[in-house]
Amino acid sequence: MSYTPEEEQWIAKLKSAEYGQQHLLPEGAKVEDIKRLLKDIVQADKAYPGGIICYIQRAKKLLEESKQGVNPFDGYTPVVPEGEKPIVGTQQFAELEEIGTQHLGEMGFVLVAGGLGERLGYPGIKIGLPSETTTNMSYIELYAKYILAMQERASAMKREKITLPLAIMTSEDTHARTVELLEKNNYFGMTRQQLTIMKQEKVPALLDNDARFAVSASDPFQLETKPHGHGDVHTLLNQYGLTKKWLSEGKRYVLFFQDTNGLIFRALPVVLGVSVRNGFVMNSVTVPRKPGEAVGGICKLVKTDGSALTINVEYNQLDPLLKSTGDKQGDVPDATGNSKFPGNINVLLFKLDRYAQLLEETNGTVPEFVNPKYKDATKTTFKSPTRLECMMQEFPRLLKSEDKVGNTELERWFCFSTVKNNVADASVKAKQGLAPEAAFSGESDAYSTNARLVQK
């Protein structure tokens, strides 16, 4: 058995100083073992924009910055972000909802569905969870029904047949079961043509600050890989050519939403109305948050030169950042008892033409971060292999100063009740006065929201 010319090229690359992966090719290794390793290498190279050489280069840079303790928010001062706070039942809300309703036919949808229900004590994928127990309608069926209802409404308003596309990002853990669930239920009334299922690949795990790849503990010729984060959804949309396709079909906006928040489609028309009226390129749906609550805050970060970045800042970074800048009071309550900085729920609405343009310019690669767990203060060795990660809400780092970014802050009862905790963990949260965020609360919140809307 011998190597192909392509395999020989890869062996030379891995041995080079540029790649720095000589350790993967031990002396005396069998040809068939090296071939198995190279198969993993090639797959990782194809999946990552720019190939694994770009991954290695970025990893070395970020690992060095982590070692040096570089603060990504250094030089920024947080101020309250631009946006609107429509209250259900008010004239402002009604006007914005009407504006958004007129544009429903211009929507595309992206569901981030890479999660399993194990944490909840559920054996399947999270989008297969029942959203309620009277009919056992799953979350994916609920979302399909909302999209089809909006499609019907838009078609009636425009007096023409309109189709609203949906892309679903899956993971290695959820892909096969997602396909099976959709096919078994005839796509819940949607057509196969309006659905695109995009499988997210993993990235190589990193052994050390030199970005050397890790291998499996049980097989030294199998790469150890780890999830790259939901920021890959932007890369996949670009790789699948969906934004260009949707633009050619007359779509102008795209909504990114999560796997178990059954209330979010109630909010879409008013959020869309805010985007249309304000000309937002990116609009984050937010909710009121308490100071210190374990929810990221949307902030407008301003530099001394006047440049600004509206982006999510994680709750454990927000208070220290506020205490080191501005009035130095930290994340304190305002007159309502809430933080000045609204809570991020990872629901994003983009203006499609500008979003597509940025995907083409950047390949949809959002800035990554690395979070190694060091063995000691020297920061030279890791407790376990790490990897680069990315988050979908980091997209504003790709925007230009002229791109308008804002948020729509809505009452939590109206738009946000996610399912991510098992009963025991939910009980602890409830005793602390926090939202349980469990299956039972997701269902009861849906009933409560319906009742409150009828009263309005």
PDB file of C-alpha atoms in Angstrom, residues 169-446:
ATOM      1  CA  MET A 169     -28.716  24.103  10.946  1.00  0.00           C
ATOM      2  CA  THR A 170     -28.113  20.678  12.460  1.00  0.00           C
ATOM      3  CA  SER A 171     -25.108  19.112  14.153  1.00  0.00           C
ATOM      4  CA  GLU A 172     -23.487  15.697  13.903  1.00  0.00           C
ATOM      5  CA  ASP A 173     -25.630  14.693  16.888  1.00  0.00           C
ATOM      6  CA  THR A 174     -28.951  15.900  15.480  1.00  0.00           C
ATOM      7  CA  HIS A 175     -28.720  15.731  11.688  1.00  0.00           C
ATOM      8  CA  ALA A 176     -29.996  12.207  10.999  1.00  0.00           C
ATOM      9  CA  ARG A 177     -32.773  12.481  13.586  1.00  0.00           C
ATOM     10  CA  THR A 178     -33.863  15.872  12.224  1.00  0.00           C
ATOM     11  CA  VAL A 179     -34.121  14.494   8.692  1.00  0.00           C
ATOM     12  CA  GLU A 180     -36.010  11.444   9.978  1.00  0.00           C
ATOM     13  CA  LEU A 181     -38.469  13.564  11.991  1.00  0.00           C
ATOM     14  CA  LEU A 182     -39.215  15.822   9.015  1.00  0.00           C
ATOM     15  CA  GLU A 183     -39.577  13.015   6.488  1.00  0.00           C
ATOM     16  CA  LYS A 184     -41.732  10.902   8.807  1.00  0.00           C
ATOM     17  CA  ASN A 185     -44.158  13.808   9.232  1.00  0.00           C
ATOM     18  CA  ASN A 186     -44.137  14.949   5.602  1.00  0.00           C
ATOM     19  CA  TYR A 187     -42.292  18.152   6.597  1.00  0.00           C
ATOM     20  CA  PHE A 188     -45.276  19.218   8.712  1.00  0.00           C
ATOM     21  CA  GLY A 189     -47.075  20.666   5.714  1.00  0.00           C
ATOM     22  CA  MET A 190     -44.135  22.526   4.225  1.00  0.00           C
ATOM     23  CA  THR A 191     -42.758  21.510   0.849  1.00  0.00           C
ATOM     24  CA  ARG A 192     -39.383  19.824   0.589  1.00  0.00           C
ATOM     25  CA  GLN A 193     -38.282  22.622  -1.769  1.00  0.00           C
ATOM     26  CA  GLN A 194     -38.743  25.380   0.819  1.00  0.00           C
ATOM     27  CA  LEU A 195     -36.595  23.544   3.354  1.00  0.00           C
ATOM     28  CA  THR A 196     -32.803  23.388   3.465  1.00  0.00           C
ATOM     29  CA  ILE A 197     -30.998  21.307   6.097  1.00  0.00           C
ATOM     30  CA  MET A 198     -27.402  22.374   6.718  1.00  0.00           C
ATOM     31  CA  LYS A 199     -25.131  20.104   8.725  1.00  0.00           C
ATOM     32  CA  GLN A 200     -22.501  21.800  10.864  1.00  0.00           C
ATOM     33  CA  GLU A 201     -19.090  20.135  11.038  1.00  0.00           C
ATOM     34  CA  LYS A 202     -16.729  20.147  14.014  1.00  0.00           C
ATOM     35  CA  VAL A 203     -13.217  21.633  14.198  1.00  0.00           C
ATOM     36  CA  PRO A 204      -9.917  20.106  15.366  1.00  0.00           C
ATOM     37  CA  ALA A 205      -9.207  20.206  19.081  1.00  0.00           C
ATOM     38  CA  LEU A 206      -6.002  21.987  20.111  1.00  0.00           C
ATOM     39  CA  LEU A 207      -3.350  20.570  22.432  1.00  0.00           C
ATOM     40  CA  ASP A 208      -1.344  23.675  23.264  1.00  0.00           C
ATOM     41  CA  ASN A 209      -0.449  27.294  22.464  1.00  0.00           C
ATOM     42  CA  ASP A 210       1.258  26.144  19.246  1.00  0.00           C
ATOM     43  CA  ALA A 211      -2.159  25.016  17.944  1.00  0.00           C
ATOM     44  CA  ARG A 212      -1.091  21.396  17.577  1.00  0.00           C
ATOM     45  CA  PHE A 213      -4.061  19.155  16.825  1.00  0.00           C
ATOM     46  CA  ALA A 214      -5.208  16.589  19.394  1.00  0.00           C
ATOM     47  CA  VAL A 215      -6.031  12.976  18.566  1.00  0.00           C
ATOM     48  CA  SER A 216      -8.534  10.586  20.098  1.00  0.00           C
ATOM     49  CA  ALA A 217      -7.495   8.944  23.361  1.00  0.00           C
ATOM     50  CA  SER A 218      -8.558   5.597  21.933  1.00  0.00           C
ATOM     51  CA  ASP A 219      -7.077   6.021  18.443  1.00  0.00           C
ATOM     52  CA  PRO A 220      -3.908   8.070  17.778  1.00  0.00           C
ATOM     53  CA  PHE A 221      -4.793   8.255  14.085  1.00  0.00           C
ATOM     54  CA  GLN A 222      -8.209   9.837  14.548  1.00  0.00           C
ATOM     55  CA  LEU A 223      -8.481  13.598  15.001  1.00  0.00           C
ATOM     56  CA  GLU A 224     -10.262  14.768  18.107  1.00  0.00           C
ATOM     57  CA  THR A 225     -12.857  17.321  17.056  1.00  0.00           C
ATOM     58  CA  LYS A 226     -15.183  19.628  18.966  1.00  0.00           C
ATOM     59  CA  PRO A 227     -18.202  21.853  18.175  1.00  0.00           C
ATOM     60  CA  HIS A 228     -17.262  25.213  16.713  1.00  0.00           C
ATOM     61  CA  GLY A 229     -20.326  27.114  17.983  1.00  0.00           C
ATOM     62  CA  HIS A 230     -23.560  28.364  16.410  1.00  0.00           C
ATOM     63  CA  GLY A 231     -21.731  31.176  14.605  1.00  0.00           C
ATOM     64  CA  ASP A 232     -21.159  28.576  11.868  1.00  0.00           C
ATOM     65  CA  VAL A 233     -24.709  29.234  10.720  1.00  0.00           C
ATOM     66  CA  HIS A 234     -23.452  32.282   8.808  1.00  0.00           C
ATOM     67  CA  THR A 235     -20.740  30.240   7.088  1.00  0.00           C
ATOM     68  CA  LEU A 236     -23.204  27.520   6.101  1.00  0.00           C
ATOM     69  CA  LEU A 237     -25.708  29.974   4.633  1.00  0.00           C
ATOM     70  CA  ASN A 238     -22.906  31.329   2.477  1.00  0.00           C
ATOM     71  CA  GLN A 239     -21.648  27.878   1.467  1.00  0.00           C
ATOM     72  CA  TYR A 240     -25.165  26.783   0.501  1.00  0.00           C
ATOM     73  CA  GLY A 241     -25.743  29.992  -1.484  1.00  0.00           C
ATOM     74  CA  LEU A 242     -29.061  30.557   0.274  1.00  0.00           C
ATOM     75  CA  THR A 243     -28.927  34.322   0.752  1.00  0.00           C
ATOM     76  CA  LYS A 244     -28.388  34.928  -2.959  1.00  0.00           C
ATOM     77  CA  LYS A 245     -31.154  32.460  -3.778  1.00  0.00           C
ATOM     78  CA  TRP A 246     -33.575  34.073  -1.340  1.00  0.00           C
ATOM     79  CA  LEU A 247     -32.782  37.544  -2.686  1.00  0.00           C
ATOM     80  CA  SER A 248     -33.559  36.340  -6.212  1.00  0.00           C
ATOM     81  CA  GLU A 249     -36.920  35.110  -4.892  1.00  0.00           C
ATOM     82  CA  GLY A 250     -37.828  38.555  -3.546  1.00  0.00           C
ATOM     83  CA  LYS A 251     -36.927  38.063   0.099  1.00  0.00           C
ATOM     84  CA  ARG A 252     -35.653  41.109   1.995  1.00  0.00           C
ATOM     85  CA  TYR A 253     -35.312  39.973   5.613  1.00  0.00           C
ATOM     86  CA  VAL A 254     -34.119  36.854   7.440  1.00  0.00           C
ATOM     87  CA  LEU A 255     -34.928  35.813  11.010  1.00  0.00           C
ATOM     88  CA  PHE A 256     -32.604  33.624  13.090  1.00  0.00           C
ATOM     89  CA  PHE A 257     -34.343  31.843  15.960  1.00  0.00           C
ATOM     90  CA  GLN A 258     -33.617  29.144  18.551  1.00  0.00           C
ATOM     91  CA  ASP A 259     -34.919  25.606  18.984  1.00  0.00           C
ATOM     92  CA  THR A 260     -37.315  25.846  21.966  1.00  0.00           C
ATOM     93  CA  ASN A 261     -38.781  29.348  22.226  1.00  0.00           C
ATOM     94  CA  GLY A 262     -42.365  28.820  21.140  1.00  0.00           C
ATOM     95  CA  LEU A 263     -43.417  32.440  21.684  1.00  0.00           C
ATOM     96  CA  ILE A 264     -41.037  34.142  19.271  1.00  0.00           C
ATOM     97  CA  PHE A 265     -43.236  34.097  16.179  1.00  0.00           C
ATOM     98  CA  ARG A 266     -45.835  36.152  18.056  1.00  0.00           C
ATOM     99  CA  ALA A 267     -43.255  38.929  18.076  1.00  0.00           C
ATOM    100  CA  LEU A 268     -42.075  38.789  14.479  1.00  0.00           C
ATOM    101  CA  PRO A 269     -44.456  41.364  12.926  1.00  0.00           C
ATOM    102  CA  VAL A 270     -43.618  44.081  15.450  1.00  0.00           C
ATOM    103  CA  VAL A 271     -39.866  43.323  15.314  1.00  0.00           C
ATOM    104  CA  LEU A 272     -40.002  43.439  11.528  1.00  0.00           C
ATOM    105  CA  GLY A 273     -41.839  46.752  11.759  1.00  0.00           C
ATOM    106  CA  VAL A 274     -39.035  48.183  13.906  1.00  0.00           C
ATOM    107  CA  SER A 275     -36.426  47.073  11.370  1.00  0.00           C
ATOM    108  CA  VAL A 276     -38.349  48.544   8.441  1.00  0.00           C
ATOM    109  CA  ARG A 277     -39.041  51.874  10.162  1.00  0.00           C
ATOM    110  CA  ASN A 278     -35.495  52.315  11.474  1.00  0.00           C
ATOM    111  CA  GLY A 279     -33.599  50.866   8.541  1.00  0.00           C
ATOM    112  CA  PHE A 280     -31.748  48.402  10.778  1.00  0.00           C
ATOM    113  CA  VAL A 281     -29.306  46.086   9.038  1.00  0.00           C
ATOM    114  CA  MET A 282     -29.338  43.958  12.188  1.00  0.00           C
ATOM    115  CA  ASN A 283     -32.019  43.981  14.875  1.00  0.00           C
ATOM    116  CA  SER A 284     -31.663  41.914  18.074  1.00  0.00           C
ATOM    117  CA  VAL A 285     -34.826  40.898  19.900  1.00  0.00           C
ATOM    118  CA  THR A 286     -34.259  41.646  23.578  1.00  0.00           C
ATOM    119  CA  VAL A 287     -36.087  41.456  26.901  1.00  0.00           C
ATOM    120  CA  PRO A 288     -35.708  43.394  30.162  1.00  0.00           C
ATOM    121  CA  ARG A 289     -32.967  41.924  32.348  1.00  0.00           C
ATOM    122  CA  LYS A 290     -32.039  42.371  35.986  1.00  0.00           C
ATOM    123  CA  PRO A 291     -28.513  43.592  36.807  1.00  0.00           C
ATOM    124  CA  GLY A 292     -26.273  40.572  37.207  1.00  0.00           C
ATOM    125  CA  GLU A 293     -28.807  38.193  35.644  1.00  0.00           C
ATOM    126  CA  ALA A 294     -27.081  35.373  33.737  1.00  0.00           C
ATOM    127  CA  VAL A 295     -28.146  36.792  30.371  1.00  0.00           C
ATOM    128  CA  GLY A 296     -25.919  38.753  28.027  1.00  0.00           C
ATOM    129  CA  GLY A 297     -26.696  42.440  27.571  1.00  0.00           C
ATOM    130  CA  ILE A 298     -26.914  44.298  24.259  1.00  0.00           C
ATOM    131  CA  CYS A 299     -24.616  47.325  24.448  1.00  0.00           C
ATOM    132  CA  LYS A 300     -23.433  50.058  22.163  1.00  0.00           C
ATOM    133  CA  LEU A 301     -19.674  50.140  22.691  1.00  0.00           C
ATOM    134  CA  VAL A 302     -18.122  53.488  21.810  1.00  0.00           C
ATOM    135  CA  LYS A 303     -14.429  54.248  21.280  1.00  0.00           C
ATOM    136  CA  THR A 304     -12.712  57.582  21.837  1.00  0.00           C
ATOM    137  CA  ASP A 305     -12.447  58.092  18.062  1.00  0.00           C
ATOM    138  CA  GLY A 306     -16.259  57.972  17.821  1.00  0.00           C
ATOM    139  CA  SER A 307     -16.501  54.539  16.233  1.00  0.00           C
ATOM    140  CA  ALA A 308     -19.089  52.235  17.778  1.00  0.00           C
ATOM    141  CA  LEU A 309     -20.107  48.602  17.927  1.00  0.00           C
ATOM    142  CA  THR A 310     -23.561  47.406  19.027  1.00  0.00           C
ATOM    143  CA  ILE A 311     -23.137  43.873  20.273  1.00  0.00           C
ATOM    144  CA  ASN A 312     -23.882  41.327  22.994  1.00  0.00           C
ATOM    145  CA  VAL A 313     -21.640  41.476  26.076  1.00  0.00           C
ATOM    146  CA  GLU A 314     -21.826  38.429  28.341  1.00  0.00           C
ATOM    147  CA  TYR A 315     -23.183  39.127  31.808  1.00  0.00           C
ATOM    148  CA  ASN A 316     -19.928  38.200  33.553  1.00  0.00           C
ATOM    149  CA  GLN A 317     -18.046  40.712  31.389  1.00  0.00           C
ATOM    150  CA  LEU A 318     -20.611  43.513  31.455  1.00  0.00           C
ATOM    151  CA  ASP A 319     -20.384  44.554  35.110  1.00  0.00           C
ATOM    152  CA  PRO A 320     -16.544  44.719  35.175  1.00  0.00           C
ATOM    153  CA  LEU A 321     -16.585  46.659  31.901  1.00  0.00           C
ATOM    154  CA  LEU A 322     -19.065  49.195  33.283  1.00  0.00           C
ATOM    155  CA  LYS A 323     -17.094  49.567  36.515  1.00  0.00           C
ATOM    156  CA  SER A 324     -13.940  50.331  34.562  1.00  0.00           C
ATOM    157  CA  THR A 325     -15.530  52.948  32.247  1.00  0.00           C
ATOM    158  CA  GLY A 326     -18.051  55.772  32.239  1.00  0.00           C
ATOM    159  CA  ASP A 327     -19.663  56.505  35.619  1.00  0.00           C
ATOM    160  CA  LYS A 328     -18.007  53.333  37.030  1.00  0.00           C
ATOM    161  CA  GLN A 329     -21.212  52.300  38.830  1.00  0.00           C
ATOM    162  CA  GLY A 330     -21.424  48.928  37.170  1.00  0.00           C
ATOM    163  CA  ASP A 331     -24.544  47.116  36.017  1.00  0.00           C
ATOM    164  CA  VAL A 332     -27.059  48.834  38.298  1.00  0.00           C
ATOM    165  CA  PRO A 333     -30.887  49.024  38.112  1.00  0.00           C
ATOM    166  CA  ASP A 334     -32.711  51.989  36.629  1.00  0.00           C
ATOM    167  CA  ALA A 335     -36.027  53.375  37.891  1.00  0.00           C
ATOM    168  CA  THR A 336     -37.855  50.247  36.662  1.00  0.00           C
ATOM    169  CA  GLY A 337     -35.544  47.921  38.590  1.00  0.00           C
ATOM    170  CA  ASN A 338     -34.032  46.605  35.366  1.00  0.00           C
ATOM    171  CA  SER A 339     -30.617  47.049  33.818  1.00  0.00           C
ATOM    172  CA  LYS A 340     -30.179  49.810  31.246  1.00  0.00           C
ATOM    173  CA  PHE A 341     -28.827  47.135  28.937  1.00  0.00           C
ATOM    174  CA  PRO A 342     -31.542  44.784  27.582  1.00  0.00           C
ATOM    175  CA  GLY A 343     -31.119  41.009  27.639  1.00  0.00           C
ATOM    176  CA  ASN A 344     -30.040  39.132  24.543  1.00  0.00           C
ATOM    177  CA  ILE A 345     -32.219  36.108  23.618  1.00  0.00           C
ATOM    178  CA  ASN A 346     -30.308  35.208  20.430  1.00  0.00           C
ATOM    179  CA  VAL A 347     -33.100  36.072  18.021  1.00  0.00           C
ATOM    180  CA  LEU A 348     -31.721  38.172  15.187  1.00  0.00           C
ATOM    181  CA  LEU A 349     -33.375  39.883  12.230  1.00  0.00           C
ATOM    182  CA  PHE A 350     -31.167  40.917   9.299  1.00  0.00           C
ATOM    183  CA  LYS A 351     -31.780  43.040   6.223  1.00  0.00           C
ATOM    184  CA  LEU A 352     -31.053  40.413   3.621  1.00  0.00           C
ATOM    185  CA  ASP A 353     -29.316  42.391   0.877  1.00  0.00           C
ATOM    186  CA  ARG A 354     -26.642  43.829   3.173  1.00  0.00           C
ATOM    187  CA  TYR A 355     -26.321  40.548   5.062  1.00  0.00           C
ATOM    188  CA  ALA A 356     -25.740  38.650   1.792  1.00  0.00           C
ATOM    189  CA  GLN A 357     -23.139  41.188   0.717  1.00  0.00           C
ATOM    190  CA  LEU A 358     -21.221  40.758   3.971  1.00  0.00           C
ATOM    191  CA  LEU A 359     -21.367  36.962   3.703  1.00  0.00           C
ATOM    192  CA  GLU A 360     -19.789  37.178   0.267  1.00  0.00           C
ATOM    193  CA  GLU A 361     -17.053  39.516   1.529  1.00  0.00           C
ATOM    194  CA  THR A 362     -16.202  37.439   4.616  1.00  0.00           C
ATOM    195  CA  ASN A 363     -17.359  33.896   3.747  1.00  0.00           C
ATOM    196  CA  GLY A 364     -19.638  34.276   6.761  1.00  0.00           C
ATOM    197  CA  THR A 365     -16.730  33.763   9.156  1.00  0.00           C
ATOM    198  CA  VAL A 366     -17.505  35.669  12.351  1.00  0.00           C
ATOM    199  CA  PRO A 367     -14.637  36.520  14.724  1.00  0.00           C
ATOM    200  CA  GLU A 368     -13.748  33.578  16.919  1.00  0.00           C
ATOM    201  CA  PHE A 369     -12.589  33.257  20.495  1.00  0.00           C
ATOM    202  CA  VAL A 370     -10.754  30.635  22.513  1.00  0.00           C
ATOM    203  CA  ASN A 371     -11.256  29.677  26.143  1.00  0.00           C
ATOM    204  CA  PRO A 372      -8.468  27.311  27.227  1.00  0.00           C
ATOM    205  CA  LYS A 373      -8.437  25.922  30.739  1.00  0.00           C
ATOM    206  CA  TYR A 374      -4.817  26.266  31.853  1.00  0.00           C
ATOM    207  CA  LYS A 375      -3.105  23.848  34.217  1.00  0.00           C
ATOM    208  CA  ASP A 376      -1.257  26.614  36.075  1.00  0.00           C
ATOM    209  CA  ALA A 377      -0.344  30.307  36.083  1.00  0.00           C
ATOM    210  CA  THR A 378       2.316  29.863  33.385  1.00  0.00           C
ATOM    211  CA  LYS A 379      -0.489  29.380  30.830  1.00  0.00           C
ATOM    212  CA  THR A 380       1.652  26.987  28.810  1.00  0.00           C
ATOM    213  CA  THR A 381      -0.341  23.763  29.091  1.00  0.00           C
ATOM    214  CA  PHE A 382      -4.065  22.990  29.040  1.00  0.00           C
ATOM    215  CA  LYS A 383      -6.072  20.767  31.379  1.00  0.00           C
ATOM    216  CA  SER A 384      -7.759  19.338  28.289  1.00  0.00           C
ATOM    217  CA  PRO A 385      -7.742  20.160  24.563  1.00  0.00           C
ATOM    218  CA  THR A 386      -9.505  23.367  23.579  1.00  0.00           C
ATOM    219  CA  ARG A 387     -10.800  24.723  20.243  1.00  0.00           C
ATOM    220  CA  LEU A 388     -11.794  27.927  18.518  1.00  0.00           C
ATOM    221  CA  GLU A 389     -15.439  28.892  18.943  1.00  0.00           C
ATOM    222  CA  CYS A 390     -17.795  31.402  17.355  1.00  0.00           C
ATOM    223  CA  MET A 391     -21.243  32.790  18.181  1.00  0.00           C
ATOM    224  CA  MET A 392     -23.921  33.951  15.763  1.00  0.00           C
ATOM    225  CA  GLN A 393     -24.509  37.189  17.711  1.00  0.00           C
ATOM    226  CA  GLU A 394     -20.911  38.297  17.031  1.00  0.00           C
ATOM    227  CA  PHE A 395     -21.893  39.221  13.467  1.00  0.00           C
ATOM    228  CA  PRO A 396     -21.842  42.992  14.215  1.00  0.00           C
ATOM    229  CA  ARG A 397     -18.030  42.772  14.223  1.00  0.00           C
ATOM    230  CA  LEU A 398     -18.287  42.311  10.444  1.00  0.00           C
ATOM    231  CA  LEU A 399     -20.434  45.406   9.944  1.00  0.00           C
ATOM    232  CA  LYS A 400     -19.287  48.870   8.914  1.00  0.00           C
ATOM    233  CA  SER A 401     -19.905  52.131  10.768  1.00  0.00           C
ATOM    234  CA  GLU A 402     -22.660  53.118   8.329  1.00  0.00           C
ATOM    235  CA  ASP A 403     -24.647  49.919   9.016  1.00  0.00           C
ATOM    236  CA  LYS A 404     -27.455  50.631  11.465  1.00  0.00           C
ATOM    237  CA  VAL A 405     -27.712  48.128  14.303  1.00  0.00           C
ATOM    238  CA  GLY A 406     -30.359  48.207  16.998  1.00  0.00           C
ATOM    239  CA  ASN A 407     -32.685  46.187  19.175  1.00  0.00           C
ATOM    240  CA  THR A 408     -36.374  45.673  19.831  1.00  0.00           C
ATOM    241  CA  GLU A 409     -37.028  45.291  23.548  1.00  0.00           C
ATOM    242  CA  LEU A 410     -40.255  43.415  24.256  1.00  0.00           C
ATOM    243  CA  GLU A 411     -41.954  42.234  27.420  1.00  0.00           C
ATOM    244  CA  ARG A 412     -40.600  38.817  28.310  1.00  0.00           C
ATOM    245  CA  TRP A 413     -44.035  37.199  28.720  1.00  0.00           C
ATOM    246  CA  PHE A 414     -44.802  38.052  25.098  1.00  0.00           C
ATOM    247  CA  CYS A 415     -41.730  36.765  23.284  1.00  0.00           C
ATOM    248  CA  PHE A 416     -39.449  34.600  25.379  1.00  0.00           C
ATOM    249  CA  SER A 417     -39.904  31.319  27.224  1.00  0.00           C
ATOM    250  CA  THR A 418     -37.199  28.849  26.360  1.00  0.00           C
ATOM    251  CA  VAL A 419     -36.849  25.216  27.421  1.00  0.00           C
ATOM    252  CA  LYS A 420     -33.358  24.248  28.579  1.00  0.00           C
ATOM    253  CA  ASN A 421     -33.541  22.914  32.162  1.00  0.00           C
ATOM    254  CA  ASN A 422     -34.638  19.643  33.703  1.00  0.00           C
ATOM    255  CA  VAL A 423     -37.200  19.632  36.510  1.00  0.00           C
ATOM    256  CA  ALA A 424     -34.644  19.611  39.344  1.00  0.00           C
ATOM    257  CA  ASP A 425     -32.641  22.552  37.955  1.00  0.00           C
ATOM    258  CA  ALA A 426     -35.853  24.408  37.105  1.00  0.00           C
ATOM    259  CA  SER A 427     -37.046  24.032  40.698  1.00  0.00           C
ATOM    260  CA  VAL A 428     -33.847  25.656  41.978  1.00  0.00           C
ATOM    261  CA  LYS A 429     -34.227  28.568  39.562  1.00  0.00           C
ATOM    262  CA  ALA A 430     -37.862  29.060  40.491  1.00  0.00           C
ATOM    263  CA  LYS A 431     -36.970  29.226  44.208  1.00  0.00           C
ATOM    264  CA  GLN A 432     -34.458  31.938  43.330  1.00  0.00           C
ATOM    265  CA  GLY A 433     -37.186  33.967  41.650  1.00  0.00           C
ATOM    266  CA  LEU A 434     -35.872  33.229  38.152  1.00  0.00           C
ATOM    267  CA  ALA A 435     -37.631  31.798  35.118  1.00  0.00           C
ATOM    268  CA  PRO A 436     -37.577  27.957  35.375  1.00  0.00           C
ATOM    269  CA  GLU A 437     -37.009  27.552  31.613  1.00  0.00           C
ATOM    270  CA  ALA A 438     -38.259  23.968  31.624  1.00  0.00           C
ATOM    271  CA  ALA A 439     -40.797  22.030  29.584  1.00  0.00           C
ATOM    272  CA  PHE A 440     -43.634  22.699  32.041  1.00  0.00           C
ATOM    273  CA  SER A 441     -42.968  26.456  32.150  1.00  0.00           C
ATOM    274  CA  GLY A 442     -42.649  26.653  28.362  1.00  0.00           C
ATOM    275  CA  GLU A 443     -46.123  25.158  28.032  1.00  0.00           C
ATOM    276  CA  SER A 444     -47.734  27.180  30.835  1.00  0.00           C
ATOM    277  CA  ASP A 445     -46.181  30.395  29.501  1.00  0.00           C
ATOM    278  CA  ALA A 446     -47.747  29.737  26.103  1.00  0.00           C
TER     279      ALA A 446
END
